Short mmCIF file of C-alpha atoms in Angstrom, two decimals:
data_model
loop_
_atom_site.label_atom_id
_atom_site.label_comp_id
_atom_site.label_asym_id
_atom_site.label_seq_id
_atom_site.Cartn_x
_atom_site.Cartn_y
_atom_site.Cartn_z
CA UNK Z 15 15.99 -5.50 -4.55
CA UNK Z 16 13.05 -6.78 -2.56
CA UNK Z 17 10.28 -9.15 -3.54
CA UNK Z 18 7.14 -10.19 -1.72
CA UNK Z 19 5.17 -13.28 -2.70
CA UNK Z 20 1.65 -14.17 -1.63
CA UNK Z 21 0.86 -17.59 -3.01
CA UNK Z 22 -2.84 -17.67 -2.08
CA UNK Z 23 -4.92 -15.47 -4.41
CA UNK Z 24 -8.09 -16.31 -2.47
CA UNK Z 25 -8.92 -17.77 0.92
CA UNK Z 26 -12.18 -18.49 2.67
CA UNK Z 27 -12.98 -18.91 6.36
CA UNK Z 28 -16.06 -19.59 8.41
CA UNK Z 29 -17.10 -16.90 10.83
CA UNK Z 30 -15.51 -17.41 14.28
CA UNK Z 31 -12.86 -19.73 12.83
CA UNK Z 32 -9.13 -19.12 12.37
CA UNK Z 33 -7.37 -18.52 9.08
CA UNK Z 34 -3.72 -18.09 8.13
CA UNK Z 35 -2.53 -16.07 5.16
CA UNK Z 36 0.91 -16.86 3.78
CA UNK Z 37 3.67 -14.51 2.69
CA UNK Z 38 7.30 -14.99 1.75
CA UNK Z 39 9.76 -12.24 1.04
CA UNK Z 40 13.27 -11.68 -0.11
CA UNK Z 41 15.51 -8.76 0.73
CA UNK Z 42 19.21 -8.02 0.78
CA UNK Z 43 18.79 -5.58 3.64
CA UNK Z 44 19.86 -6.62 7.11
CA UNK Z 45 17.42 -4.17 8.67
CA UNK Z 46 13.85 -4.30 7.42
CA UNK Z 47 10.20 -4.17 8.43
CA UNK Z 48 7.25 -6.31 7.45
CA UNK Z 49 3.63 -5.25 7.28
CA UNK Z 50 0.18 -6.62 6.66
CA UNK Z 51 -2.32 -4.17 5.17
CA UNK Z 52 -6.06 -4.68 4.77
CA UNK Z 53 -7.99 -3.21 1.86
CA UNK Z 54 -11.78 -3.64 2.21
CA UNK Z 55 -13.90 -3.36 -0.94
CA UNK Z 56 -14.08 0.27 -2.06
CA UNK Z 57 -12.42 1.43 1.14
CA UNK Z 58 -8.98 2.61 1.94
CA UNK Z 59 -6.03 0.48 2.90
CA UNK Z 60 -5.22 0.30 6.59
CA UNK Z 61 -2.34 -1.20 8.53
CA UNK Z 62 -3.19 -4.42 10.35
CA UNK Z 63 0.10 -5.33 11.96
CA UNK Z 64 3.81 -4.59 11.75
CA UNK Z 65 6.92 -6.62 12.57
CA UNK Z 66 10.45 -5.34 13.02
CA UNK Z 67 12.88 -7.92 11.61
CA UNK Z 68 15.30 -7.50 14.50
CA UNK Z 69 12.64 -8.56 16.99
CA UNK Z 70 12.30 -12.29 17.59
CA UNK Z 71 8.93 -12.00 19.28
CA UNK Z 72 5.98 -12.29 16.93
CA UNK Z 73 3.76 -9.20 16.78
CA UNK Z 74 0.16 -9.41 17.99
CA UNK Z 75 -2.73 -6.98 17.65
CA UNK Z 76 -5.92 -8.28 19.25
CA UNK Z 77 -7.21 -11.06 16.95
CA UNK Z 78 -4.34 -10.64 14.52
CA UNK Z 79 -0.94 -12.23 14.98
CA UNK Z 80 2.02 -13.09 12.80
CA UNK Z 81 4.33 -16.07 12.51
CA UNK Z 82 7.67 -14.54 11.57
CA UNK Z 83 10.27 -17.08 10.45
CA UNK Z 84 13.32 -15.00 9.62
CA UNK Z 85 15.51 -17.81 8.34
CA UNK Z 86 12.78 -19.04 6.03
CA UNK Z 87 11.84 -15.47 5.07
CA UNK Z 88 8.25 -16.22 5.91
CA UNK Z 89 5.71 -13.83 7.43
CA UNK Z 90 2.23 -15.29 7.78
CA UNK Z 91 -0.83 -13.59 9.25
CA UNK Z 92 -3.21 -15.44 11.54
CA UNK Z 93 -6.70 -14.11 12.07
CA UNK Z 94 -8.51 -15.66 15.04
CA UNK Z 95 -12.26 -15.57 15.66
CA UNK Z 96 -12.88 -14.33 12.11
CA UNK Z 97 -15.59 -11.71 11.69
CA UNK Z 98 -17.61 -10.66 8.66
CA UNK Z 99 -15.79 -7.34 8.71
CA UNK Z 100 -12.49 -9.12 8.13
CA UNK Z 101 -13.48 -9.79 4.52
CA UNK Z 102 -11.02 -7.83 2.38
CA UNK Z 103 -7.85 -7.98 0.30
CA UNK Z 104 -4.82 -8.51 2.49
CA UNK Z 105 -1.45 -7.31 1.30
CA UNK Z 106 1.89 -8.35 2.73
CA UNK Z 107 4.61 -5.71 2.38
CA UNK Z 108 8.30 -5.29 3.13
CA UNK Z 109 10.34 -2.15 3.59
CA UNK Z 110 14.08 -2.38 3.85
CA UNK Z 111 16.82 -0.14 5.09
CA UNK Z 112 16.24 3.12 6.90
CA UNK Z 113 14.11 4.70 4.17
CA UNK Z 114 13.51 2.00 1.61
CA UNK Z 115 10.43 1.69 -0.54
CA UNK Z 116 7.42 -0.28 0.63
CA UNK Z 117 7.12 -3.34 -1.64
CA UNK Z 118 3.76 -5.10 -1.75
CA UNK Z 119 2.72 -8.62 -2.67
CA UNK Z 120 -0.18 -9.24 -5.04
CA UNK Z 121 -2.61 -9.76 -2.22
CA UNK Z 122 -4.93 -12.45 -0.89
CA UNK Z 123 -8.69 -12.00 -1.09
CA UNK Z 124 -10.27 -13.23 2.13
CA UNK Z 125 -13.94 -14.18 2.24
CA UNK Z 126 -15.75 -14.78 5.54
CA UNK Z 127 -18.76 -17.06 5.47
CA UNK Z 128 -21.55 -16.52 8.02
CA UNK B 14 -8.05 13.48 12.97
CA UNK B 15 -8.90 13.77 9.28
CA UNK B 16 -7.43 11.12 7.02
CA UNK B 17 -5.75 11.40 3.65
CA UNK B 18 -8.10 13.01 1.14
CA UNK B 19 -8.05 12.37 -2.59
CA UNK B 20 -10.07 13.66 -5.51
CA UNK B 21 -11.63 12.84 -7.81
CA UNK B 22 -12.68 9.37 -6.73
CA UNK B 23 -13.34 8.22 -10.29
CA UNK B 24 -12.20 9.44 -13.68
CA UNK B 25 -12.83 8.16 -17.18
CA UNK B 26 -10.81 9.59 -20.06
CA UNK B 27 -9.81 8.64 -23.56
CA UNK B 28 -6.26 7.72 -24.44
CA UNK B 29 -3.98 10.64 -25.22
CA UNK B 30 -6.00 12.93 -22.94
CA UNK B 31 -4.52 14.41 -19.79
CA UNK B 32 -5.70 13.95 -16.22
CA UNK B 33 -4.74 15.23 -12.79
CA UNK B 34 -5.25 13.82 -9.32
CA UNK B 35 -5.13 15.71 -6.05
CA UNK B 36 -4.06 14.59 -2.59
CA UNK B 37 -4.24 16.28 0.79
CA UNK B 38 -2.21 14.36 3.41
CA UNK B 39 -2.85 14.11 7.11
CA UNK B 40 -2.03 17.41 8.76
CA UNK B 41 1.58 17.60 9.83
CA UNK B 42 2.77 14.64 7.79
CA UNK B 43 6.01 15.52 6.06
CA UNK B 44 6.20 12.47 3.80
CA UNK B 45 3.81 11.88 0.92
CA UNK B 46 3.66 8.94 -1.47
CA UNK B 47 1.87 8.23 -4.73
CA UNK B 48 1.21 4.61 -5.64
CA UNK B 49 -0.24 2.95 -8.73
CA UNK B 50 -2.38 -0.14 -8.12
CA UNK B 51 -3.22 -2.09 -11.24
CA UNK B 52 -6.12 -4.53 -10.95
CA UNK B 53 -5.02 -7.79 -9.37
CA UNK B 54 -1.71 -6.40 -8.08
CA UNK B 55 -0.38 -4.70 -5.02
CA UNK B 56 0.39 -0.99 -5.00
CA UNK B 57 3.62 0.14 -6.66
CA UNK B 58 5.39 3.30 -5.56
CA UNK B 59 5.55 6.04 -8.18
CA UNK B 60 7.05 8.91 -6.21
CA UNK B 61 7.90 9.89 -2.64
CA UNK B 62 8.10 13.46 -1.32
CA UNK B 63 9.70 14.69 1.84
CA UNK B 64 8.14 18.09 2.49
CA UNK B 65 8.26 19.66 -0.98
CA UNK B 66 11.33 17.76 -2.21
CA UNK B 67 11.41 14.51 -4.19
CA UNK B 68 13.04 11.60 -2.34
CA UNK B 69 12.45 8.86 -4.90
CA UNK B 70 10.88 9.02 -8.36
CA UNK B 71 12.80 6.14 -9.90
CA UNK B 72 9.61 4.30 -10.92
CA UNK B 73 7.76 7.32 -12.26
CA UNK B 74 7.36 7.21 -16.07
CA UNK B 75 8.67 10.71 -16.50
CA UNK B 76 7.81 10.96 -20.18
CA UNK B 77 4.12 11.13 -19.27
CA UNK B 78 3.77 11.38 -15.48
CA UNK B 79 4.61 14.39 -13.35
CA UNK B 80 4.00 15.23 -9.72
CA UNK B 81 4.49 18.19 -7.48
CA UNK B 82 4.02 19.10 -3.87
CA UNK B 83 4.05 22.84 -3.63
CA UNK B 84 4.46 24.26 -0.12
CA UNK B 85 4.98 20.76 1.23
CA UNK B 86 1.31 20.02 1.84
CA UNK B 87 -1.06 19.14 -1.04
CA UNK B 88 0.18 17.21 -4.02
CA UNK B 89 -0.96 16.69 -7.58
CA UNK B 90 -0.15 13.83 -9.92
CA UNK B 91 -0.60 14.38 -13.65
CA UNK B 92 -0.64 12.05 -16.60
CA UNK B 93 -0.19 13.53 -20.08
CA UNK B 94 -0.88 11.87 -22.45
CA UNK B 95 -2.66 8.89 -20.92
CA UNK B 96 -2.30 5.38 -22.27
CA UNK B 97 -4.61 2.39 -21.91
CA UNK B 98 -2.16 0.73 -19.50
CA UNK B 99 -2.50 3.68 -17.11
CA UNK B 100 -5.90 2.36 -16.06
CA UNK B 101 -5.45 1.74 -12.35
CA UNK B 102 -6.21 3.04 -8.89
CA UNK B 103 -3.89 5.84 -7.84
CA UNK B 104 -3.32 5.85 -4.11
CA UNK B 105 -1.89 8.66 -2.05
CA UNK B 106 -0.38 7.94 1.34
CA UNK B 107 1.34 10.00 4.00
CA UNK B 108 3.47 9.40 7.07
CA UNK B 109 4.96 11.56 9.75
CA UNK B 110 8.52 10.74 8.75
CA UNK B 111 10.25 8.94 5.91
CA UNK B 112 11.58 6.16 8.15
CA UNK B 113 10.94 2.55 7.17
CA UNK B 114 9.15 1.77 10.41
CA UNK B 115 6.63 4.55 9.98
CA UNK B 116 3.02 3.61 9.30
CA UNK B 117 1.76 4.90 5.97
CA UNK B 118 -1.82 6.14 5.98
CA UNK B 119 -3.63 5.69 2.69
CA UNK B 120 -6.33 7.71 1.03
CA UNK B 121 -9.36 6.16 -0.69
CA UNK B 122 -7.70 6.35 -4.10
CA UNK B 123 -8.67 7.64 -7.52
CA UNK B 124 -9.88 4.99 -9.94
CA UNK B 125 -8.80 5.86 -13.49
CA UNK B 126 -10.18 4.21 -16.58
CA UNK B 127 -8.52 5.04 -19.91
CA UNK B 128 -10.58 4.12 -22.97
#
């Protein structure tokens, strides 16, 4: 079984500043994938960034990067140069095995202050 | 490229009534998912299709929920009879393959309120 825990229900950041969203997970699979999804208000969920567990190098997508600590089962998301459009719910998710289910955390609501 | 389409966007029904949701995945995507997202929680998988066959429906409450994907394209999710606890957003997603590394593309969701 897999579990994903996001311990920060809400976070706030000043525009142009950097913010880090936390996520821990647990899985019995040796092969798994980790994801961060963004869900803006009343808009559809989109993939922000993905990390393959077998890769040691942290994934980066423009202003978004992750800090993947495999031994600690931690997968945090760092947003640099925050923009107003980054305001949304952010969900951490884990998918194990070759075709396992995508398991989501409860989400972190990010507010961006101008 | 058109995204995942869902309808209706909103639905209000009374308990014990029935309701159906429709999903049209991204063209060419073989894998289709239905998720239930209760307020304040992350999405939870209800059922996964590969083409027109069911891959996983272990979390689908089969006494009241049913889903089908005729011809391996569009899909419908039905609830009959609805309960108050079914109030949620129902998300449809699709991916090219069923592999774990594949990106899932989500639709806008159907927000259901059961009174």
